[in-house]
Tab-separated table of C-alpha atoms in Angstrom:
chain	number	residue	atom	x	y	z
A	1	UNK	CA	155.078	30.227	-149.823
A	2	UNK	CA	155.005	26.435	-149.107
A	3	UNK	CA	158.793	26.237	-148.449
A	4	UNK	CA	159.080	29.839	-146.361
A	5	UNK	CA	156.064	28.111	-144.250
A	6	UNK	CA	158.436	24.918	-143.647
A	7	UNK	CA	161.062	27.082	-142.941
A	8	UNK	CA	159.699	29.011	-140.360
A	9	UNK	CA	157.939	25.608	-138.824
A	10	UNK	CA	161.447	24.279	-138.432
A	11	UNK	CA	162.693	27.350	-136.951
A	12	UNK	CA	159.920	27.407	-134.346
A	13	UNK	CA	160.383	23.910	-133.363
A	14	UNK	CA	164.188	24.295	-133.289
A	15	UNK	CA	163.934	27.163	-131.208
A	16	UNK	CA	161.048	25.661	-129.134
A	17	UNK	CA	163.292	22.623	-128.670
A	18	UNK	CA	165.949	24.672	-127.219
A	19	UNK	CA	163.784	26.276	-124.541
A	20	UNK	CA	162.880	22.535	-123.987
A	21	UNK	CA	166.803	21.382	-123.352
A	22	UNK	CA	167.757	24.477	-121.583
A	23	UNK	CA	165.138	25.683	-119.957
A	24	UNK	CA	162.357	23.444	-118.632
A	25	UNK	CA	163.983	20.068	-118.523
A	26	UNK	CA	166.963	21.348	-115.857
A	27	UNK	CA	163.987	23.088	-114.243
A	28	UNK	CA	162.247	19.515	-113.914
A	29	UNK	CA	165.796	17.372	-113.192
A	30	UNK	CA	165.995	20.172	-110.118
A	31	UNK	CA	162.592	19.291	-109.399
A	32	UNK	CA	162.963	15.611	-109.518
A	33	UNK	CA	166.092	16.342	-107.048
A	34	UNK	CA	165.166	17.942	-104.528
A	35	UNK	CA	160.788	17.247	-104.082
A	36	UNK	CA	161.850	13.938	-102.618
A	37	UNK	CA	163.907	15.328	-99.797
A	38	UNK	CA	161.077	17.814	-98.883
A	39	UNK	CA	157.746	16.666	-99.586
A	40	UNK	CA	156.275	13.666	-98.816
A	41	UNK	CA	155.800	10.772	-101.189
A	42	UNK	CA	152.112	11.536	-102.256
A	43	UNK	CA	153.139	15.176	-103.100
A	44	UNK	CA	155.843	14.033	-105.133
A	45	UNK	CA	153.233	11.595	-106.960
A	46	UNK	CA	150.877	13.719	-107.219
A	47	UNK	CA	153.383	16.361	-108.987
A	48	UNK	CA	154.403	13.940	-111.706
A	49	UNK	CA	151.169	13.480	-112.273
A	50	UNK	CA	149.749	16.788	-112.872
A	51	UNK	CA	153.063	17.050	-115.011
A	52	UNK	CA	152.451	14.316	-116.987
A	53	UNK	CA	148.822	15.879	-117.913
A	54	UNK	CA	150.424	19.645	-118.303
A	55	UNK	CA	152.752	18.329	-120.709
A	56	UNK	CA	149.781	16.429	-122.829
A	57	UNK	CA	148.659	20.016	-122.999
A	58	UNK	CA	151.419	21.669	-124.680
A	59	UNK	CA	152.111	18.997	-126.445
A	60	UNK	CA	152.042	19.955	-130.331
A	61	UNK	CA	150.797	16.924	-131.411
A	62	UNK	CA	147.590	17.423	-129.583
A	63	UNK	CA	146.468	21.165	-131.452
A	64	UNK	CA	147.288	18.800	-135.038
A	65	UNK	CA	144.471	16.805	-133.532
A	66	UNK	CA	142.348	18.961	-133.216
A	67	UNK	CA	142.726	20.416	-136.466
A	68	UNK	CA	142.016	17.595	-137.754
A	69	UNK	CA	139.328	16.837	-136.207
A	70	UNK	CA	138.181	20.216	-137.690
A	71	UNK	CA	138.949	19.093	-140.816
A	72	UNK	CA	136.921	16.032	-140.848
A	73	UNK	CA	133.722	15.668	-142.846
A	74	UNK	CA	132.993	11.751	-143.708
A	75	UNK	CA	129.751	10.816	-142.938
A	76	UNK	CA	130.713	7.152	-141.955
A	77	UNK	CA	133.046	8.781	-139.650
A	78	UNK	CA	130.166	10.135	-137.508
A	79	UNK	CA	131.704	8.951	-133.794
A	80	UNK	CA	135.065	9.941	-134.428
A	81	UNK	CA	133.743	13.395	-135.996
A	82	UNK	CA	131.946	13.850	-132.615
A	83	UNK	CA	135.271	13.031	-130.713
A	84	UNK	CA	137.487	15.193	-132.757
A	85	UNK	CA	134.583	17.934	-132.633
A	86	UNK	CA	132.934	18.982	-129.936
A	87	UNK	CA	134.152	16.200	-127.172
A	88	UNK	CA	137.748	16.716	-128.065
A	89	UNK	CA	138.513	18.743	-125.000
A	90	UNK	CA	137.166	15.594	-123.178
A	91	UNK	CA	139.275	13.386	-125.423
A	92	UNK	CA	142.721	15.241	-124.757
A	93	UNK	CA	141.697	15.623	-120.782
A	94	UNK	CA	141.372	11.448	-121.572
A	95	UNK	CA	144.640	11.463	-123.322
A	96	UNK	CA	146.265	13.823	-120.245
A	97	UNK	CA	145.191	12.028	-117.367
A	98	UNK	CA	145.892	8.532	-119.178
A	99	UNK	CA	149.502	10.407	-119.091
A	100	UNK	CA	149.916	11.312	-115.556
A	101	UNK	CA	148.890	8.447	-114.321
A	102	UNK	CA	151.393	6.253	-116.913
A	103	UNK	CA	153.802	8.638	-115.060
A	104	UNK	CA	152.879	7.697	-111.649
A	105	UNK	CA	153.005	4.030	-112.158
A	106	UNK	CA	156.863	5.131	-113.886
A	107	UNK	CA	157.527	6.830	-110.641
A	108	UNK	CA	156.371	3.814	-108.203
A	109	UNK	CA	158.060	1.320	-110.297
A	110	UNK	CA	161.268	2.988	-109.771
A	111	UNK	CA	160.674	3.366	-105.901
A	112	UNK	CA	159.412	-0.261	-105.285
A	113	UNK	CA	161.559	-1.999	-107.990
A	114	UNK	CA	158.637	-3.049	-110.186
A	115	UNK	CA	160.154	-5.559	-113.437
A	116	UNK	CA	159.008	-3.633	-116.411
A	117	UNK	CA	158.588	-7.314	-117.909
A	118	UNK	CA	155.674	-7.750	-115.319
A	119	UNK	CA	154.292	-4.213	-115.770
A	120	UNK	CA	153.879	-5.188	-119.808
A	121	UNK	CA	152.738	-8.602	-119.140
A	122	UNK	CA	150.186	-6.844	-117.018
A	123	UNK	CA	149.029	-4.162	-119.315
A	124	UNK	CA	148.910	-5.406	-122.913
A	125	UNK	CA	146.067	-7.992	-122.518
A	126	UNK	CA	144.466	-5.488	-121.128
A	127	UNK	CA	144.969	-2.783	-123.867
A	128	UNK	CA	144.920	-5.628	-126.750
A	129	UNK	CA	141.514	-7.138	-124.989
A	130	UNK	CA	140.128	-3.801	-124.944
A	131	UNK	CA	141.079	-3.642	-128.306
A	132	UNK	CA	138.907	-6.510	-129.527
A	133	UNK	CA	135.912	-5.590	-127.734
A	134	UNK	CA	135.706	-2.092	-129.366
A	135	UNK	CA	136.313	-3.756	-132.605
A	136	UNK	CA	133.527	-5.732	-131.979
A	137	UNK	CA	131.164	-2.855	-131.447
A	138	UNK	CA	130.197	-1.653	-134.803
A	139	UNK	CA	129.501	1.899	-133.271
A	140	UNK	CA	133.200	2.036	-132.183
A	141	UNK	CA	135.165	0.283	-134.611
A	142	UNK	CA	136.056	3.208	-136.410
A	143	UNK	CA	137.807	5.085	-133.664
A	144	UNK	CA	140.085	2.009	-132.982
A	145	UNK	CA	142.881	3.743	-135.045
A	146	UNK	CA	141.930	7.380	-132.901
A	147	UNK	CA	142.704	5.546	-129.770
A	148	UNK	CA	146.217	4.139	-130.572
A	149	UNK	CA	147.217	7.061	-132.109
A	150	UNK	CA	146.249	9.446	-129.147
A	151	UNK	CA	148.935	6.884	-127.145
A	152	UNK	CA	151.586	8.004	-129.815
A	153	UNK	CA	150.855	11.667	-129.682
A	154	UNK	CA	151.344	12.194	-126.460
A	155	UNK	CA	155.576	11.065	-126.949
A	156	UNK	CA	156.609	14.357	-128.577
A	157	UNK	CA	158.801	16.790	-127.753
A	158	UNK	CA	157.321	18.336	-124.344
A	159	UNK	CA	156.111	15.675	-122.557
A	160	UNK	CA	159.192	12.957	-123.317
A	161	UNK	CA	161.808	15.393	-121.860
A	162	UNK	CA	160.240	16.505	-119.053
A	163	UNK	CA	159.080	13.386	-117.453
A	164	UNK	CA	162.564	11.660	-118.518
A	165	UNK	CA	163.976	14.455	-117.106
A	166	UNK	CA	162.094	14.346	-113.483
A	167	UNK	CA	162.861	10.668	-113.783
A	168	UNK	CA	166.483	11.464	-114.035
A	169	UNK	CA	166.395	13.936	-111.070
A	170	UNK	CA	164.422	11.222	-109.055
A	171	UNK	CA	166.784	8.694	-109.722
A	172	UNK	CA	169.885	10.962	-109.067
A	173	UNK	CA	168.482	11.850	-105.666
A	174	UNK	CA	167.474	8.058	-105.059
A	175	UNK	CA	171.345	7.580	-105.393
A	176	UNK	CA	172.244	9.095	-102.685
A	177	UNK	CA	173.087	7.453	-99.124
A	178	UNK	CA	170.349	9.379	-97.838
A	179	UNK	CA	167.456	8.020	-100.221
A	180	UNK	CA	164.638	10.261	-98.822
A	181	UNK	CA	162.197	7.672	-101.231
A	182	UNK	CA	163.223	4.263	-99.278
């Protein structure tokens, strides 16, 4: 039963994948295209933004999360219980809009040349100093691992090709003579 289970997981996800690649990623590269030539600038930010946290949403990784959260019954676990229980619709909305607006500050990087270098420099003291204070809180110690691994979850396989592939349609359409973003 354990390897018909696998099977079929595999066959999902390869399927799933598929719709991914042929389906929604051209749709978002189209997207990415032509928004720039016929919205304004905030629309177009404000788009990848709400598709940054839409993607979080379908985003596999987040239901196994959940589940696990389910799952969960340590009593020296009692904060991240309550996160993974009944605030974990608060937790993924944290996880979603930490998302969209990662993808916004993608999207104005592009348009105003931003050095990734500087972007880094500017974030990881704050995520590492962050980081230390919440391991110096006894009371939130323990969800120290939660919060590191929500930033993995959300690179799977909806939310990586859809923003990559609005970043590819933004760029493409940034290449032209007519750059509708300068």
């Amino acid at each position: 039963l354990g390897d018909i289970n696998a099977a079929l997981d595999d066959a999902g996800l390869m399927l799933f994948m598929d719709g991914v690649k042929n389906g929604l990623m051209p749709f978002a590269e189209s997207i990415g295209f032509l928004m720039p030539e016929r919205s304004h600038v905030a629309l177009l930010l404000g788009f990848v933004g709400l598709l940054g946290i839409a993607a979080t949403f379908a985003e596999p990784a987040i239901g196994a999360l959940q589940a696990a959260g389910a799952s969960l019954n340590d009593p020296r676990a009692r904060t991240l219980k309550a996160l993974l229980g009944p605030a974990v619709d608060w937790l993924v909305l944290a996880v979603a809009v930490g998302v969209g607006l990662a993808v916004i500050v993608g999207l104005l990087r592009f348009m105003f040349g931003w050095r990734m270098k500087w972007l880094v420099m500017l974030v990881l003291p704050l995520c590492l100093g962050l980081t230390a204070y919440v391991a110096s809180q006894e009371a939130l110690a323990r969800v120290i691992g939660l919060a590191w691994d929500c930033g993995a979850i959300t690179t799977g396989p909806v939310t990586v090709p859809l923003v990559l592939a609005v970043g590819i349609g933004v760029a493409a359409s940034a290449g032209r003579a007519d750059n509708p973003l300068s």
